[in-house]
Coordinates of C-alpha atoms in Angstrom, one line a residue:
Chain A
E1 CA -16.7 9.3 4.3
V2 CA -14.1 6.8 5.5
Q3 CA -10.9 9.2 5.9
L4 CA -7.5 8.5 6.9
V5 CA -5.2 12.3 7.2
Q6 CA -1.6 12.1 8.1
S7 CA 0.3 14.8 9.7
G8 CA 2.4 17.3 7.3
A9 CA 5.8 16.9 6.0
E10 CA 9.0 16.7 8.3
V11 CA 12.6 17.8 8.1
K12 CA 15.2 15.7 10.3
K13 CA 18.6 15.5 10.9
P14 CA 20.3 12.0 11.2
G15 CA 19.9 10.6 14.9
E16 CA 16.9 12.7 15.6
S17 CA 13.7 11.2 16.7
L18 CA 10.7 11.6 14.9
R19 CA 6.6 10.6 15.1
I20 CA 3.9 11.0 12.5
S21 CA 0.7 10.2 12.6
C22 CA -2.6 9.2 11.0
K23 CA -6.0 9.9 12.1
G24 CA -8.7 7.7 11.0
S25 CA -12.5 9.3 10.7
G26 CA -15.9 8.0 9.5
Y27 CA -15.8 4.4 10.5
S28 CA -15.1 2.1 13.8
F29 CA -11.3 2.5 14.5
T30 CA -11.3 0.3 16.5
T31 CA -12.6 -2.4 13.9
Y32 CA -9.8 -2.8 11.2
W33 CA -5.9 -2.8 11.1
I34 CA -3.9 0.2 10.6
S35 CA -0.6 -0.6 7.9
W36 CA 2.7 1.9 7.7
V37 CA 3.6 1.9 4.1
R38 CA 7.1 3.1 2.8
Q39 CA 7.9 4.6 -0.6
M40 CA 11.6 5.7 -0.9
P41 CA 12.1 8.0 -3.7
G42 CA 11.6 6.7 -7.2
I43 CA 10.5 3.2 -5.6
G44 CA 7.7 1.1 -4.9
L45 CA 6.0 0.3 -2.5
E46 CA 7.1 -1.8 1.0
W47 CA 5.2 -3.2 3.8
M48 CA 6.3 -2.0 7.3
G49 CA 3.9 -3.0 9.6
R50 CA 0.5 -3.2 11.5
I51 CA -1.4 -2.9 14.4
D52 CA -4.9 -3.6 15.9
P53 CA -6.4 -0.6 17.3
S54 CA -8.4 -2.6 19.9
D55 CA -5.5 -3.9 21.8
S56 CA -2.5 -2.2 20.0
Y57 CA -1.2 -5.6 19.1
T58 CA 1.7 -5.5 16.5
N59 CA 3.3 -6.9 13.5
Y60 CA 6.3 -6.1 11.9
S61 CA 8.2 -6.5 8.5
P62 CA 11.3 -8.1 9.4
P63 CA 13.6 -5.0 7.8
F64 CA 11.3 -2.9 10.0
Q65 CA 11.6 -4.7 13.4
G66 CA 13.3 -3.2 15.9
H67 CA 14.1 0.4 13.4
V68 CA 10.1 1.8 14.0
T69 CA 7.9 1.6 16.6
I70 CA 3.5 1.7 15.4
S71 CA 1.2 2.4 18.3
A72 CA -2.0 3.6 18.5
D73 CA -4.1 6.2 20.4
K74 CA -8.0 4.7 20.3
S75 CA -9.5 7.3 22.3
I76 CA -8.2 9.8 19.5
T77 CA -8.7 7.1 16.7
T78 CA -4.8 7.9 15.2
A79 CA -2.3 5.5 14.9
Y80 CA 1.4 6.7 14.8
L81 CA 4.9 5.7 13.5
Q82 CA 7.9 6.4 15.7
W83 CA 11.5 6.4 14.8
K84 CA 14.1 6.8 17.8
S85 CA 17.1 8.0 15.6
L86 CA 16.8 8.4 11.7
K87 CA 19.3 7.5 9.2
A88 CA 19.0 9.4 5.5
S89 CA 18.3 6.3 4.5
D90 CA 14.6 6.4 6.3
T91 CA 14.1 9.3 3.7
A92 CA 10.7 8.7 1.9
V93 CA 6.8 9.0 1.8
Y94 CA 5.4 7.1 4.6
Y95 CA 1.5 6.1 4.2
C96 CA -0.9 4.5 6.6
A97 CA -3.6 2.5 4.9
R98 CA -6.5 0.9 6.6
H99 CA -7.1 -3.1 6.0
A100 CA -10.1 -5.1 5.3
P101 CA -12.0 -6.7 8.4
G102 CA -11.7 -10.2 9.4
Y103 CA -8.5 -11.5 7.5
I104 CA -6.2 -13.4 9.8
I105 CA -2.6 -12.8 7.9
S106 CA -3.7 -9.5 5.7
S107 CA -5.8 -8.0 3.5
W108 CA -6.0 -5.5 0.8
L109 CA -5.3 -2.0 2.0
D110 CA -8.5 0.7 1.1
P111 CA -8.2 3.3 1.9
W112 CA -4.8 5.2 1.9
G113 CA -3.9 8.4 3.9
Q114 CA -2.3 11.3 1.9
G115 CA 1.3 10.4 3.1
T116 CA 3.7 12.3 5.2
L117 CA 7.6 13.1 3.2
V118 CA 10.0 12.8 5.9
T119 CA 13.5 14.1 4.6
V120 CA 16.8 12.9 6.6
S121 CA 19.6 14.9 6.3
S122 CA 22.5 16.6 7.6
Chain B
E1 CA 9.1 -13.7 1.6
T2 CA 6.6 -14.3 -1.1
V3 CA 8.4 -12.4 -4.0
M4 CA 5.7 -10.6 -6.4
T5 CA 7.4 -9.7 -10.0
Q6 CA 5.4 -7.5 -12.5
S7 CA 5.8 -7.2 -16.2
P8 CA 6.8 -5.2 -18.3
A9 CA 8.1 -2.2 -16.3
T10 CA 6.6 0.1 -18.6
L11 CA 3.6 -0.2 -21.0
S12 CA 3.6 2.3 -24.1
V13 CA -0.1 2.4 -25.0
S14 CA -2.1 4.8 -26.9
P15 CA -5.3 6.3 -25.6
G16 CA -8.3 3.8 -26.2
E17 CA -6.1 0.5 -27.0
R18 CA -6.1 -2.2 -24.3
A19 CA -3.2 -2.7 -21.8
T20 CA -2.8 -5.9 -19.7
L21 CA -0.3 -6.1 -17.0
S22 CA 0.8 -9.2 -15.2
C23 CA 1.9 -10.4 -11.9
R24 CA 3.7 -13.3 -10.8
A25 CA 4.0 -14.7 -7.6
S26 CA 7.4 -16.8 -6.4
Q27 CA 4.8 -19.0 -4.4
R28 CA 0.9 -19.7 -4.4
V29 CA -1.6 -16.7 -2.9
S30 CA -4.7 -18.6 -3.9
S31 CA -6.9 -15.3 -4.8
D32 CA -5.3 -13.1 -2.0
L33 CA -4.4 -10.3 -4.3
A34 CA -5.3 -7.0 -4.8
W35 CA -4.1 -4.2 -7.7
Y36 CA -3.7 -0.7 -7.0
Q37 CA -3.3 2.5 -9.0
Q38 CA -0.9 5.6 -8.2
K39 CA -0.2 8.4 -9.6
P40 CA 2.1 11.0 -9.2
G41 CA 2.3 12.9 -6.2
Q42 CA -0.8 10.7 -4.8
A43 CA -1.6 7.9 -2.8
P44 CA -1.8 4.5 -4.2
R45 CA -5.9 3.4 -4.9
L46 CA -7.3 0.3 -4.5
L47 CA -8.5 -0.9 -8.0
I48 CA -9.0 -4.5 -7.0
Y49 CA -9.0 -6.5 -4.2
G50 CA -9.5 -11.0 -4.3
A51 CA -7.8 -11.5 -7.6
S52 CA -11.2 -10.0 -9.9
T53 CA -13.2 -7.9 -7.7
R54 CA -13.5 -4.4 -8.4
A55 CA -13.3 -1.8 -5.4
T56 CA -16.2 0.9 -4.9
G57 CA -16.5 3.5 -7.5
I58 CA -13.9 1.6 -10.1
P59 CA -15.0 1.5 -13.7
A60 CA -15.8 -1.7 -15.6
R61 CA -12.8 -1.4 -17.7
F62 CA -10.7 -2.2 -15.1
S63 CA -10.9 -5.8 -15.1
G64 CA -8.7 -8.7 -12.8
R65 CA -8.1 -12.1 -13.1
G66 CA -5.7 -15.2 -12.1
S67 CA -5.3 -17.1 -9.3
G68 CA -2.0 -19.7 -7.4
T69 CA 0.9 -17.8 -8.9
E70 CA -0.4 -15.9 -12.6
F71 CA -2.1 -12.8 -12.4
T72 CA -3.3 -9.9 -15.0
L73 CA -4.9 -6.6 -14.7
T74 CA -6.7 -5.4 -18.0
L75 CA -7.2 -1.9 -18.9
S76 CA -9.9 -2.4 -21.4
S77 CA -10.0 1.1 -23.5
L78 CA -7.0 3.3 -21.8
Q79 CA -8.5 7.1 -21.0
S80 CA -6.3 9.5 -20.2
E81 CA -6.9 9.6 -16.5
D82 CA -5.8 5.8 -16.5
F83 CA -1.7 6.7 -17.3
A84 CA -0.5 5.9 -14.0
V85 CA 2.0 3.6 -12.1
Y86 CA -0.3 0.1 -11.0
Y87 CA 1.3 -2.1 -8.4
C88 CA -0.2 -5.6 -7.2
Q89 CA -0.2 -6.8 -3.8
Q90 CA -0.3 -10.2 -2.5
Y91 CA -1.8 -10.8 1.2
N92 CA -2.1 -14.4 1.2
N93 CA 1.2 -15.4 2.8
W94 CA 3.3 -13.0 5.8
P95 CA 4.4 -10.6 5.3
Q96 CA 1.9 -9.4 2.3
T97 CA 4.7 -8.0 -0.6
F98 CA 4.2 -5.6 -3.3
G99 CA 5.5 -6.0 -6.9
Q100 CA 7.8 -2.9 -8.2
G101 CA 5.1 -1.8 -10.1
T102 CA 3.9 -1.3 -14.0
K103 CA 4.5 1.9 -15.2
V104 CA 1.5 2.7 -18.0
E105 CA 2.6 5.6 -20.4
I106 CA 1.1 7.4 -23.1
K107 CA 2.9 6.1 -26.4

């Protein structure tokens, strides 16, 4: 079974750093890009960026460029989303999701991880 | 970026009835459009890709159509488990973008 399993909920203070993870299993991890998607409370879905786990090449959506870092460790089939300095406005659920293979620009996302709730509050 | 606009924001439907959801793109996206279902506290689930191809395990009562800038998702006979929020996503233009969602609620 193809699965993406994310790390657990986090509670952080503004200015703190954080890295959340997404472990893929049941498929060839390096064949499929992984994207991260943000869902703020009561709001829709926002695509943040993606990584090619085979070579760690990344693309970011402009609003997120420079504020988060996406990385991957193919030896343990895990992708990461990292912040150096969190803000209260980063409070959201973050999902990782797998792309379909073979698309140049992007693709549909399937499956999705279960989501990681990040709460940033002083 | 390509703005995806879904309508209506909320759709009130009785079980067994048909529901039609719309998604409009601000620029042409060919048939590179997907639909997702999200229930409270759950991750989105892929329903449709390529505008009209059902994902694995998705019942035939879900159907998608359209190309270019206008797309629809039809739920032919709503079941209790279909009441949820539905999102469209275009993946033809960079960056990929989602619509704001349509909530299908019980009438």
